[in-house]
Amino acid sequence: MSGGAQLMWDEAVTGYNFGPGHPMDPVRLALTMRLVETLGLDGAKELKVVAAKPAGDSTLGLVHRQDYIEAVRRVSADPESATGEYGLGTEDDPAFAGMHEASALIAGQSVGAADAVWRGEALHAVNFAGGLHHAMPGGASGFCVYNDASLAIARLLESGVERVAYLDVDVHHGDGVQAAFWDDPRVLTISLHEHPRTLFPGTGWAEESGGPGAEGTAVNVPLPPGTGDAGWLRALHAVVPELLYAFGPQVLVTQHGADTHFEDPLAHLAVSVDAQRVAAESAHRWAHEYAQGRWVALGGGGYAVVDVVPRTWAHLVGIAAGVPVPPETEVPREWLQMAYARTGAPVAPMRMTDGRRPSWQDWEESGYDPADRLDQAVRAARRAVFPAHGLLP
Ligand SMILES: [Zn+2]
């Protein structure tokens, strides 16, 4: 098996464009790739940049209903015809010309990443254009058309993988992936997110723990608004490693939505780029400890498109490629100029850090504080699923 990593990239993924004024501005993808390039990560010895084919109908059909795929094709050819049916033509998911093609291309990169990792062509594969975790089998939702994360997992199962773990650290609940594998004991989904009472999509309660025959394979940690680095990392480390140890996945798929950041305009957590970088490092380490190193890493949400998303995902690429970018690294001048030219944003980050040094209290060592809302959330998540895995809550 190769120890190398693949970065999935086709510039045409930036055609996934809901139009002016929509928060999911594809400049976030372009600026991330330009930062990867100006930092020199794309030239790393262990990293290959690869463009996979778009997902075809039979692949999309592993997760999505045929009538939905046809509806996406129809509005893709004639955006004016979208009525809101199947979630297409809504405020969150306005139809645009080429919607099917761009969405299928992003899905193809995640499926290609999964294939590369399972065949041993790469140990790790990253598709930061992916992580479109809200798309449902029969409808678009929350800026997501085809659920590339679910499709990557479905492809792994189709290829004979018996256990896949999915970890989603986006600020929003990974509802589409949870729904796709609700009854499937072969897939463990873990989502840490802002509490459903205060944020879209309004699901992801600790009590949502999997369907009949798959009890304990959906895991939800709903975090109080305002949660910062120490709480976020405490929750992550209090829930994930024990479950991965008990579940024994053959592949780890992770979703790295950057919208937990304190600058993100759509949500209310207070996490730094530095803590997001720690989470990516932990995901990498867990892939090695619990999944023979097989790691598929995806992007996700993130709407601070100049300040946050490019840095968070460039760190992710560096970690996967075995050339982690030190936090104090200066952001290349060339990139700053490009970012200004592309967006006109007057403020851009000067360094790859927010100047934080995240630390957190270990759950086992510190004990549980019953008065603390974060600890209550962690406790509820552990109580809901740990016993099903033979773990002490
Ligand atoms: Zn999100």
mmCIF file of C-alpha atoms and ligand atoms in Angstrom:
data_model
loop_
_atom_site.group_PDB
_atom_site.id
_atom_site.type_symbol
_atom_site.label_atom_id
_atom_site.label_comp_id
_atom_site.label_asym_id
_atom_site.label_seq_id
_atom_site.Cartn_x
_atom_site.Cartn_y
_atom_site.Cartn_z
ATOM 1 C CA MET A 1 0.000 0.000 0.000
ATOM 2 C CA SER A 2 1.254 3.449 -0.891
ATOM 3 C CA GLY A 3 1.766 5.863 1.963
ATOM 4 C CA GLY A 4 1.013 8.825 -0.262
ATOM 5 C CA ALA A 5 -1.906 11.182 -0.348
ATOM 6 C CA GLN A 6 -4.181 12.429 -3.101
ATOM 7 C CA LEU A 7 -5.759 15.833 -3.418
ATOM 8 C CA MET A 8 -8.829 15.674 -5.620
ATOM 9 C CA TRP A 9 -9.093 18.812 -7.717
ATOM 10 C CA ASP A 10 -10.708 19.855 -10.968
ATOM 11 C CA GLU A 11 -11.037 23.628 -11.383
ATOM 12 C CA ALA A 12 -14.542 23.008 -12.771
ATOM 13 C CA VAL A 13 -15.824 22.262 -9.249
ATOM 14 C CA THR A 14 -15.998 26.062 -8.925
ATOM 15 C CA GLY A 15 -18.948 25.841 -11.326
ATOM 16 C CA TYR A 16 -20.982 24.827 -8.249
ATOM 17 C CA ASN A 17 -22.316 28.352 -7.989
ATOM 18 C CA PHE A 18 -25.709 29.369 -6.609
ATOM 19 C CA GLY A 19 -25.167 32.906 -7.859
ATOM 20 C CA PRO A 20 -24.318 36.336 -6.458
ATOM 21 C CA GLY A 21 -25.203 36.959 -2.833
ATOM 22 C CA HIS A 22 -25.379 33.257 -1.915
ATOM 23 C CA PRO A 23 -23.128 32.374 1.055
ATOM 24 C CA MET A 24 -21.704 29.274 -0.686
ATOM 25 C CA ASP A 25 -19.476 31.378 -2.949
ATOM 26 C CA PRO A 26 -17.208 29.094 -5.004
ATOM 27 C CA VAL A 27 -14.370 31.577 -4.533
ATOM 28 C CA ARG A 28 -13.847 29.707 -1.250
ATOM 29 C CA LEU A 29 -12.719 26.655 -3.232
ATOM 30 C CA ALA A 30 -10.572 28.615 -5.683
ATOM 31 C CA LEU A 31 -8.876 30.558 -2.873
ATOM 32 C CA THR A 32 -8.214 27.342 -0.961
ATOM 33 C CA MET A 33 -6.534 25.745 -3.969
ATOM 34 C CA ARG A 34 -4.505 28.912 -4.630
ATOM 35 C CA LEU A 35 -3.351 28.878 -0.984
ATOM 36 C CA VAL A 36 -2.388 25.197 -1.288
ATOM 37 C CA GLU A 37 -0.357 26.154 -4.363
ATOM 38 C CA THR A 38 1.300 29.296 -3.012
ATOM 39 C CA LEU A 39 2.296 27.397 0.141
ATOM 40 C CA GLY A 40 3.876 24.815 -2.179
ATOM 41 C CA LEU A 41 1.826 21.918 -0.799
ATOM 42 C CA ASP A 42 0.823 20.697 -4.247
ATOM 43 C CA GLY A 43 4.515 20.014 -4.935
ATOM 44 C CA ALA A 44 4.961 17.877 -1.807
ATOM 45 C CA LYS A 45 6.629 14.578 -2.614
ATOM 46 C CA GLU A 46 3.869 12.513 -1.031
ATOM 47 C CA LEU A 47 0.951 14.383 -2.637
ATOM 48 C CA LYS A 48 -0.597 13.760 -6.029
ATOM 49 C CA VAL A 49 -3.216 16.154 -7.402
ATOM 50 C CA VAL A 50 -5.839 14.115 -9.238
ATOM 51 C CA ALA A 51 -9.105 14.933 -11.038
ATOM 52 C CA ALA A 52 -11.686 12.138 -10.950
ATOM 53 C CA LYS A 53 -14.600 11.711 -13.354
ATOM 54 C CA PRO A 54 -18.026 13.074 -12.485
ATOM 55 C CA ALA A 55 -20.282 10.558 -10.725
ATOM 56 C CA GLY A 56 -22.528 8.821 -13.250
ATOM 57 C CA ASP A 57 -26.159 7.881 -12.747
ATOM 58 C CA SER A 58 -25.463 4.409 -11.378
ATOM 59 C CA THR A 59 -23.123 5.872 -8.748
ATOM 60 C CA LEU A 60 -25.524 8.711 -7.836
ATOM 61 C CA GLY A 61 -28.223 6.041 -7.582
ATOM 62 C CA LEU A 62 -26.358 4.360 -4.706
ATOM 63 C CA VAL A 63 -27.834 7.084 -2.505
ATOM 64 C CA HIS A 64 -30.205 9.256 -4.537
ATOM 65 C CA ARG A 65 -33.609 8.406 -5.982
ATOM 66 C CA GLN A 66 -33.826 8.284 -9.769
ATOM 67 C CA ASP A 67 -36.713 10.777 -9.879
ATOM 68 C CA TYR A 68 -34.611 13.266 -7.908
ATOM 69 C CA ILE A 69 -31.585 12.872 -10.191
ATOM 70 C CA GLU A 70 -33.877 13.477 -13.169
ATOM 71 C CA ALA A 71 -35.296 16.581 -11.495
ATOM 72 C CA VAL A 72 -31.783 17.962 -10.930
ATOM 73 C CA ARG A 73 -30.993 17.338 -14.603
ATOM 74 C CA ARG A 74 -34.174 19.136 -15.684
ATOM 75 C CA VAL A 75 -33.548 22.294 -13.658
ATOM 76 C CA SER A 76 -29.877 22.170 -14.598
ATOM 77 C CA ALA A 77 -30.870 22.433 -18.273
ATOM 78 C CA ASP A 78 -33.634 24.968 -17.583
ATOM 79 C CA PRO A 79 -33.163 26.767 -14.237
ATOM 80 C CA GLU A 80 -36.289 28.883 -14.830
ATOM 81 C CA SER A 81 -38.408 25.746 -14.566
ATOM 82 C CA ALA A 82 -37.474 25.087 -10.909
ATOM 83 C CA THR A 83 -40.496 25.369 -8.617
ATOM 84 C CA GLY A 84 -39.112 24.379 -5.238
ATOM 85 C CA GLU A 85 -40.092 20.760 -5.774
ATOM 86 C CA TYR A 86 -37.313 18.401 -4.523
ATOM 87 C CA GLY A 87 -35.843 21.448 -2.731
ATOM 88 C CA LEU A 88 -34.675 22.815 -6.080
ATOM 89 C CA GLY A 89 -35.279 26.503 -6.782
ATOM 90 C CA THR A 90 -35.485 27.459 -3.115
ATOM 91 C CA GLU A 91 -33.630 30.280 -1.382
ATOM 92 C CA ASP A 92 -31.031 27.833 -0.019
ATOM 93 C CA ASP A 93 -30.727 25.838 -3.241
ATOM 94 C CA PRO A 94 -31.570 28.047 -6.217
ATOM 95 C CA ALA A 95 -31.330 26.259 -9.556
ATOM 96 C CA PHE A 96 -28.486 27.243 -11.859
ATOM 97 C CA ALA A 97 -27.365 26.224 -15.339
ATOM 98 C CA GLY A 98 -25.021 23.233 -15.085
ATOM 99 C CA MET A 99 -26.185 22.335 -11.568
ATOM 100 C CA HIS A 100 -26.248 18.614 -12.303
ATOM 101 C CA GLU A 101 -22.802 18.598 -13.917
ATOM 102 C CA ALA A 102 -21.077 20.614 -11.174
ATOM 103 C CA SER A 103 -22.737 18.602 -8.404
ATOM 104 C CA ALA A 104 -21.896 15.279 -10.062
ATOM 105 C CA LEU A 105 -18.289 16.439 -10.530
ATOM 106 C CA ILE A 106 -17.911 17.217 -6.814
ATOM 107 C CA ALA A 107 -19.509 13.865 -5.956
ATOM 108 C CA GLY A 108 -17.120 12.160 -8.373
ATOM 109 C CA GLN A 109 -14.124 13.625 -6.513
ATOM 110 C CA SER A 110 -15.312 12.150 -3.211
ATOM 111 C CA VAL A 111 -16.110 8.786 -4.776
ATOM 112 C CA GLY A 112 -12.702 8.878 -6.495
ATOM 113 C CA ALA A 113 -11.082 9.657 -3.144
ATOM 114 C CA ALA A 114 -12.803 6.652 -1.578
ATOM 115 C CA ASP A 115 -11.778 4.397 -4.462
ATOM 116 C CA ALA A 116 -8.144 5.533 -4.286
ATOM 117 C CA VAL A 117 -7.963 4.878 -0.554
ATOM 118 C CA TRP A 118 -9.698 1.495 -0.682
ATOM 119 C CA ARG A 119 -7.611 0.274 -3.635
ATOM 120 C CA GLY A 120 -4.438 1.376 -1.871
ATOM 121 C CA GLU A 121 -3.475 3.958 -4.501
ATOM 122 C CA ALA A 122 -3.233 6.473 -1.687
ATOM 123 C CA LEU A 123 -3.451 6.152 2.063
ATOM 124 C CA HIS A 124 -5.219 9.489 2.458
ATOM 125 C CA ALA A 125 -7.353 11.438 -0.003
ATOM 126 C CA VAL A 126 -8.800 14.936 0.374
ATOM 127 C CA ASN A 127 -11.707 16.564 -1.460
ATOM 128 C CA PHE A 128 -12.267 19.948 0.154
ATOM 129 C CA ALA A 129 -14.914 20.766 -2.482
ATOM 130 C CA GLY A 130 -17.026 17.966 -0.977
ATOM 131 C CA GLY A 131 -18.704 17.366 2.356
ATOM 132 C CA LEU A 132 -22.159 18.383 1.081
ATOM 133 C CA HIS A 133 -23.757 16.585 3.998
ATOM 134 C CA HIS A 134 -27.319 17.957 3.961
ATOM 135 C CA ALA A 135 -28.432 16.501 0.621
ATOM 136 C CA MET A 136 -31.102 13.840 1.096
ATOM 137 C CA PRO A 137 -31.772 10.750 -1.031
ATOM 138 C CA GLY A 138 -34.769 12.510 -2.577
ATOM 139 C CA GLY A 139 -34.019 16.203 -2.331
ATOM 140 C CA ALA A 140 -31.625 19.130 -2.136
ATOM 141 C CA SER A 141 -31.162 20.839 1.221
ATOM 142 C CA GLY A 142 -28.916 23.390 2.918
ATOM 143 C CA PHE A 143 -26.774 24.340 -0.129
ATOM 144 C CA CYS A 144 -26.262 20.639 -0.965
ATOM 145 C CA VAL A 145 -27.476 18.894 -4.136
ATOM 146 C CA TYR A 146 -25.775 15.474 -4.221
ATOM 147 C CA ASN A 147 -24.454 14.040 -0.979
ATOM 148 C CA ASP A 148 -20.861 13.266 -1.924
ATOM 149 C CA ALA A 149 -20.056 12.110 1.617
ATOM 150 C CA SER A 150 -22.853 9.523 1.539
ATOM 151 C CA LEU A 151 -21.860 8.525 -1.982
ATOM 152 C CA ALA A 152 -18.228 7.950 -0.980
ATOM 153 C CA ILE A 153 -19.394 5.755 1.906
ATOM 154 C CA ALA A 154 -21.886 3.898 -0.313
ATOM 155 C CA ARG A 155 -19.121 3.239 -2.847
ATOM 156 C CA LEU A 156 -16.920 1.785 -0.103
ATOM 157 C CA LEU A 157 -19.746 -0.537 0.984
ATOM 158 C CA GLU A 158 -20.349 -1.523 -2.634
ATOM 159 C CA SER A 159 -16.637 -2.373 -2.885
ATOM 160 C CA GLY A 160 -16.916 -4.780 0.030
ATOM 161 C CA VAL A 161 -15.935 -2.621 2.994
ATOM 162 C CA GLU A 162 -17.741 -3.921 6.072
ATOM 163 C CA ARG A 163 -17.377 -0.976 8.475
ATOM 164 C CA VAL A 164 -17.018 2.718 7.683
ATOM 165 C CA ALA A 165 -16.825 5.470 10.298
ATOM 166 C CA TYR A 166 -17.926 8.995 9.373
ATOM 167 C CA LEU A 167 -16.957 11.962 11.538
ATOM 168 C CA ASP A 168 -18.576 15.342 10.829
ATOM 169 C CA VAL A 169 -17.255 18.454 12.612
ATOM 170 C CA ASP A 170 -19.204 20.990 10.531
ATOM 171 C CA VAL A 171 -21.173 23.409 12.713
ATOM 172 C CA HIS A 172 -24.375 21.989 11.194
ATOM 173 C CA HIS A 173 -25.710 18.499 11.893
ATOM 174 C CA GLY A 174 -24.653 15.932 9.264
ATOM 175 C CA ASP A 175 -28.296 15.026 8.740
ATOM 176 C CA GLY A 176 -28.128 13.711 5.155
ATOM 177 C CA VAL A 177 -25.371 11.214 5.921
ATOM 178 C CA GLN A 178 -27.108 10.115 9.107
ATOM 179 C CA ALA A 179 -30.366 9.624 7.176
ATOM 180 C CA ALA A 180 -28.698 7.631 4.381
ATOM 181 C CA PHE A 181 -27.264 5.077 6.825
ATOM 182 C CA TRP A 182 -29.789 5.278 9.669
ATOM 183 C CA ASP A 183 -30.614 1.559 9.490
ATOM 184 C CA ASP A 184 -27.193 0.369 8.396
ATOM 185 C CA PRO A 185 -25.012 -1.160 11.120
ATOM 186 C CA ARG A 186 -21.997 -1.034 8.775
ATOM 187 C CA VAL A 187 -21.763 2.765 9.036
ATOM 188 C CA LEU A 188 -21.042 4.712 12.225
ATOM 189 C CA THR A 189 -21.904 8.397 11.823
ATOM 190 C CA ILE A 190 -20.666 10.884 14.440
ATOM 191 C CA SER A 191 -21.664 14.541 14.215
ATOM 192 C CA LEU A 192 -20.583 17.407 16.492
ATOM 193 C CA HIS A 193 -22.625 20.519 15.815
ATOM 194 C CA GLU A 194 -24.332 23.553 17.233
ATOM 195 C CA HIS A 195 -27.497 22.651 19.107
ATOM 196 C CA PRO A 196 -30.566 21.981 16.890
ATOM 197 C CA ARG A 197 -32.566 24.498 18.914
ATOM 198 C CA THR A 198 -30.448 27.366 17.567
ATOM 199 C CA LEU A 199 -29.305 26.213 14.132
ATOM 200 C CA PHE A 200 -30.307 24.613 10.845
ATOM 201 C CA PRO A 201 -31.281 21.834 10.178
ATOM 202 C CA GLY A 202 -32.908 21.453 13.620
ATOM 203 C CA THR A 203 -31.891 17.833 14.062
ATOM 204 C CA GLY A 204 -28.952 16.091 15.697
ATOM 205 C CA TRP A 205 -30.255 15.535 19.212
ATOM 206 C CA ALA A 206 -28.233 13.110 21.338
ATOM 207 C CA GLU A 207 -31.242 10.784 21.396
ATOM 208 C CA GLU A 208 -31.022 10.246 17.602
ATOM 209 C CA SER A 209 -28.932 7.114 17.776
ATOM 210 C CA GLY A 210 -29.745 4.846 14.822
ATOM 211 C CA GLY A 211 -32.579 2.745 13.454
ATOM 212 C CA PRO A 212 -33.640 -0.840 14.241
ATOM 213 C CA GLY A 213 -30.696 -3.197 13.863
ATOM 214 C CA ALA A 214 -28.295 -0.250 13.873
ATOM 215 C CA GLU A 215 -28.729 1.035 17.423
ATOM 216 C CA GLY A 216 -25.841 3.215 18.538
ATOM 217 C CA THR A 217 -24.482 3.799 15.023
ATOM 218 C CA ALA A 218 -25.743 7.395 14.821
ATOM 219 C CA VAL A 219 -23.967 9.644 17.295
ATOM 220 C CA ASN A 220 -24.874 13.272 17.948
ATOM 221 C CA VAL A 221 -23.179 15.841 20.144
ATOM 222 C CA PRO A 222 -25.286 19.034 20.138
ATOM 223 C CA LEU A 223 -23.050 21.819 21.453
ATOM 224 C CA PRO A 224 -24.209 24.985 23.213
ATOM 225 C CA PRO A 225 -23.943 28.187 21.140
ATOM 226 C CA GLY A 226 -20.744 30.027 22.007
ATOM 227 C CA THR A 227 -18.661 26.881 22.464
ATOM 228 C CA GLY A 228 -14.995 27.780 21.927
ATOM 229 C CA ASP A 229 -11.771 25.887 21.313
ATOM 230 C CA ALA A 230 -11.413 24.243 24.726
ATOM 231 C CA GLY A 231 -14.996 22.984 24.856
ATOM 232 C CA TRP A 232 -15.128 21.905 21.223
ATOM 233 C CA LEU A 233 -11.911 19.911 21.448
ATOM 234 C CA ARG A 234 -12.921 18.454 24.812
ATOM 235 C CA ALA A 235 -16.176 17.179 23.314
ATOM 236 C CA LEU A 236 -14.470 15.812 20.201
ATOM 237 C CA HIS A 237 -11.893 13.861 22.190
ATOM 238 C CA ALA A 238 -14.429 12.718 24.797
ATOM 239 C CA VAL A 239 -16.587 10.986 22.210
ATOM 240 C CA VAL A 240 -14.711 9.986 19.079
ATOM 241 C CA PRO A 241 -11.652 7.826 19.912
ATOM 242 C CA GLU A 242 -13.459 5.374 22.196
ATOM 243 C CA LEU A 243 -16.182 4.833 19.606
ATOM 244 C CA LEU A 244 -13.651 4.310 16.818
ATOM 245 C CA TYR A 245 -11.771 1.846 18.996
ATOM 246 C CA ALA A 246 -14.962 -0.105 19.700
ATOM 247 C CA PHE A 247 -16.352 0.055 16.147
ATOM 248 C CA GLY A 248 -13.127 -0.857 14.330
ATOM 249 C CA PRO A 249 -13.692 0.889 10.986
ATOM 250 C CA GLN A 250 -11.792 -0.160 7.860
ATOM 251 C CA VAL A 251 -11.962 3.389 6.516
ATOM 252 C CA LEU A 252 -12.444 6.745 8.238
ATOM 253 C CA VAL A 253 -14.336 9.447 6.317
ATOM 254 C CA THR A 254 -14.252 12.922 7.865
ATOM 255 C CA GLN A 255 -16.075 16.141 7.044
ATOM 256 C CA HIS A 256 -14.274 19.375 7.966
ATOM 257 C CA GLY A 257 -16.831 22.145 7.588
ATOM 258 C CA ALA A 258 -15.051 25.325 8.713
ATOM 259 C CA ASP A 259 -18.218 27.092 9.872
ATOM 260 C CA THR A 260 -17.521 26.440 13.562
ATOM 261 C CA HIS A 261 -15.200 29.477 13.359
ATOM 262 C CA PHE A 262 -15.875 32.568 15.480
ATOM 263 C CA GLU A 263 -16.011 34.717 12.328
ATOM 264 C CA ASP A 264 -18.487 32.526 10.496
ATOM 265 C CA PRO A 265 -21.552 34.572 9.591
ATOM 266 C CA LEU A 266 -24.097 31.723 9.654
ATOM 267 C CA ALA A 267 -23.556 30.064 13.038
ATOM 268 C CA HIS A 268 -22.679 30.734 16.666
ATOM 269 C CA LEU A 269 -19.711 28.674 17.793
ATOM 270 C CA ALA A 270 -16.395 30.363 18.591
ATOM 271 C CA VAL A 271 -13.727 27.971 17.304
ATOM 272 C CA SER A 272 -10.394 29.165 15.860
ATOM 273 C CA VAL A 273 -8.462 28.012 12.805
ATOM 274 C CA ASP A 274 -5.958 26.638 15.306
ATOM 275 C CA ALA A 275 -8.530 24.350 16.914
ATOM 276 C CA GLN A 276 -9.800 23.270 13.489
ATOM 277 C CA ARG A 277 -6.198 22.382 12.648
ATOM 278 C CA VAL A 278 -5.965 20.322 15.849
ATOM 279 C CA ALA A 279 -9.171 18.510 14.861
ATOM 280 C CA ALA A 280 -7.670 17.661 11.467
ATOM 281 C CA GLU A 281 -4.510 16.375 13.168
ATOM 282 C CA SER A 282 -6.615 14.252 15.495
ATOM 283 C CA ALA A 283 -8.635 12.852 12.577
ATOM 284 C CA HIS A 284 -5.363 11.954 10.856
ATOM 285 C CA ARG A 285 -4.016 10.262 13.978
ATOM 286 C CA TRP A 286 -7.283 8.370 14.519
ATOM 287 C CA ALA A 287 -7.221 7.105 10.915
ATOM 288 C CA HIS A 288 -3.829 5.572 11.674
ATOM 289 C CA GLU A 289 -4.784 4.254 15.101
ATOM 290 C CA TYR A 290 -8.193 2.815 14.230
ATOM 291 C CA ALA A 291 -8.555 2.457 10.425
ATOM 292 C CA GLN A 292 -5.172 1.227 9.159
ATOM 293 C CA GLY A 293 -4.471 4.774 8.021
ATOM 294 C CA ARG A 294 -7.263 4.791 5.417
ATOM 295 C CA TRP A 295 -8.597 8.338 5.499
ATOM 296 C CA VAL A 296 -10.946 10.225 3.196
ATOM 297 C CA ALA A 297 -11.169 13.889 4.245
ATOM 298 C CA LEU A 298 -13.828 16.235 2.893
ATOM 299 C CA GLY A 299 -14.615 19.931 3.194
ATOM 300 C CA GLY A 300 -18.095 21.174 4.040
ATOM 301 C CA GLY A 301 -19.590 24.462 5.161
ATOM 302 C CA GLY A 302 -17.632 27.613 5.895
ATOM 303 C CA TYR A 303 -18.775 31.084 4.891
ATOM 304 C CA ALA A 304 -15.919 33.314 6.008
ATOM 305 C CA VAL A 305 -14.586 32.659 2.539
ATOM 306 C CA VAL A 306 -11.364 34.708 2.613
ATOM 307 C CA ASP A 307 -10.387 34.778 6.270
ATOM 308 C CA VAL A 308 -11.091 31.239 7.385
ATOM 309 C CA VAL A 309 -11.946 28.545 4.847
ATOM 310 C CA PRO A 310 -8.723 28.637 2.756
ATOM 311 C CA ARG A 311 -6.479 28.443 5.808
ATOM 312 C CA THR A 312 -8.435 25.665 7.522
ATOM 313 C CA TRP A 313 -8.474 23.462 4.447
ATOM 314 C CA ALA A 314 -4.881 24.222 3.436
ATOM 315 C CA HIS A 315 -3.948 22.941 6.904
ATOM 316 C CA LEU A 316 -6.038 19.836 6.228
ATOM 317 C CA VAL A 317 -4.217 19.220 2.929
ATOM 318 C CA GLY A 318 -0.817 19.748 4.586
ATOM 319 C CA ILE A 319 -1.643 17.275 7.343
ATOM 320 C CA ALA A 320 -2.881 14.640 4.870
ATOM 321 C CA ALA A 321 0.188 15.154 2.673
ATOM 322 C CA GLY A 322 2.568 14.668 5.593
ATOM 323 C CA VAL A 323 3.792 18.268 5.389
ATOM 324 C CA PRO A 324 1.774 20.049 8.084
ATOM 325 C CA VAL A 325 1.972 23.831 7.805
ATOM 326 C CA PRO A 326 3.274 25.365 11.062
ATOM 327 C CA PRO A 327 0.608 27.726 12.433
ATOM 328 C CA GLU A 328 2.923 30.760 12.574
ATOM 329 C CA THR A 329 3.658 30.493 8.822
ATOM 330 C CA GLU A 330 3.022 33.760 6.973
ATOM 331 C CA VAL A 331 0.279 33.706 4.370
ATOM 332 C CA PRO A 332 2.095 34.156 1.024
ATOM 333 C CA ARG A 333 1.923 37.736 -0.325
ATOM 334 C CA GLU A 334 1.027 36.404 -3.722
ATOM 335 C CA TRP A 335 -2.078 34.802 -2.241
ATOM 336 C CA LEU A 336 -3.068 37.968 -0.393
ATOM 337 C CA GLN A 337 -2.893 39.860 -3.670
ATOM 338 C CA MET A 338 -4.941 37.221 -5.430
ATOM 339 C CA ALA A 339 -7.545 37.165 -2.653
ATOM 340 C CA TYR A 340 -7.875 40.945 -2.860
ATOM 341 C CA ALA A 341 -8.131 40.894 -6.655
ATOM 342 C CA ARG A 342 -10.799 38.166 -6.578
ATOM 343 C CA THR A 343 -12.964 39.486 -3.750
ATOM 344 C CA GLY A 344 -12.033 43.093 -2.977
ATOM 345 C CA ALA A 345 -12.033 42.075 0.683
ATOM 346 C CA PRO A 346 -9.814 44.620 2.416
ATOM 347 C CA VAL A 347 -8.871 42.355 5.313
ATOM 348 C CA ALA A 348 -7.142 39.049 4.871
ATOM 349 C CA PRO A 349 -5.259 36.911 7.359
ATOM 350 C CA MET A 350 -1.494 37.497 7.539
ATOM 351 C CA ARG A 351 -0.641 34.178 9.149
ATOM 352 C CA MET A 352 -1.868 30.602 9.109
ATOM 353 C CA THR A 353 -2.905 30.968 12.758
ATOM 354 C CA ASP A 354 -5.479 32.935 14.723
ATOM 355 C CA GLY A 355 -2.839 33.200 17.438
ATOM 356 C CA ARG A 356 -4.551 30.677 19.694
ATOM 357 C CA ARG A 357 -2.877 27.704 21.311
ATOM 358 C CA PRO A 358 -5.820 25.407 21.847
ATOM 359 C CA SER A 359 -5.805 23.140 24.848
ATOM 360 C CA TRP A 360 -8.571 21.214 26.520
ATOM 361 C CA GLN A 361 -9.267 19.154 29.597
ATOM 362 C CA ASP A 362 -9.334 15.446 29.012
ATOM 363 C CA TRP A 363 -12.726 13.903 29.866
ATOM 364 C CA GLU A 364 -11.363 10.967 31.838
ATOM 365 C CA GLU A 365 -8.839 13.018 33.781
ATOM 366 C CA SER A 366 -11.000 16.002 34.703
ATOM 367 C CA GLY A 367 -14.269 14.290 35.418
ATOM 368 C CA TYR A 368 -17.718 15.516 34.493
ATOM 369 C CA ASP A 369 -19.133 18.844 35.689
ATOM 370 C CA PRO A 370 -22.910 18.371 35.931
ATOM 371 C CA ALA A 371 -23.480 22.154 35.946
ATOM 372 C CA ASP A 372 -21.610 22.721 32.674
ATOM 373 C CA ARG A 373 -23.746 22.764 29.509
ATOM 374 C CA LEU A 374 -20.987 21.398 27.332
ATOM 375 C CA ASP A 375 -20.394 18.526 29.724
ATOM 376 C CA GLN A 376 -24.136 17.855 29.773
ATOM 377 C CA ALA A 377 -24.093 17.532 25.979
ATOM 378 C CA VAL A 378 -21.121 15.176 26.011
ATOM 379 C CA ARG A 379 -22.669 13.136 28.792
ATOM 380 C CA ALA A 380 -25.954 12.842 26.877
ATOM 381 C CA ALA A 381 -24.150 11.707 23.726
ATOM 382 C CA ARG A 382 -22.114 9.111 25.596
ATOM 383 C CA ARG A 383 -25.192 7.838 27.466
ATOM 384 C CA ALA A 384 -27.168 7.503 24.233
ATOM 385 C CA VAL A 385 -24.690 5.296 22.379
ATOM 386 C CA PHE A 386 -21.738 4.067 24.427
ATOM 387 C CA PRO A 387 -23.575 1.103 26.001
ATOM 388 C CA ALA A 388 -24.535 -0.193 22.533
ATOM 389 C CA HIS A 389 -20.791 -0.467 21.836
ATOM 390 C CA GLY A 390 -19.973 -2.068 25.173
ATOM 391 C CA LEU A 391 -18.427 1.187 26.435
ATOM 392 C CA LEU A 392 -18.982 2.736 29.846
ATOM 393 C CA PRO A 393 -20.886 6.016 29.407
HETATM 394 ZN ZN ZN B 1 -22.243 23.757 7.891
#
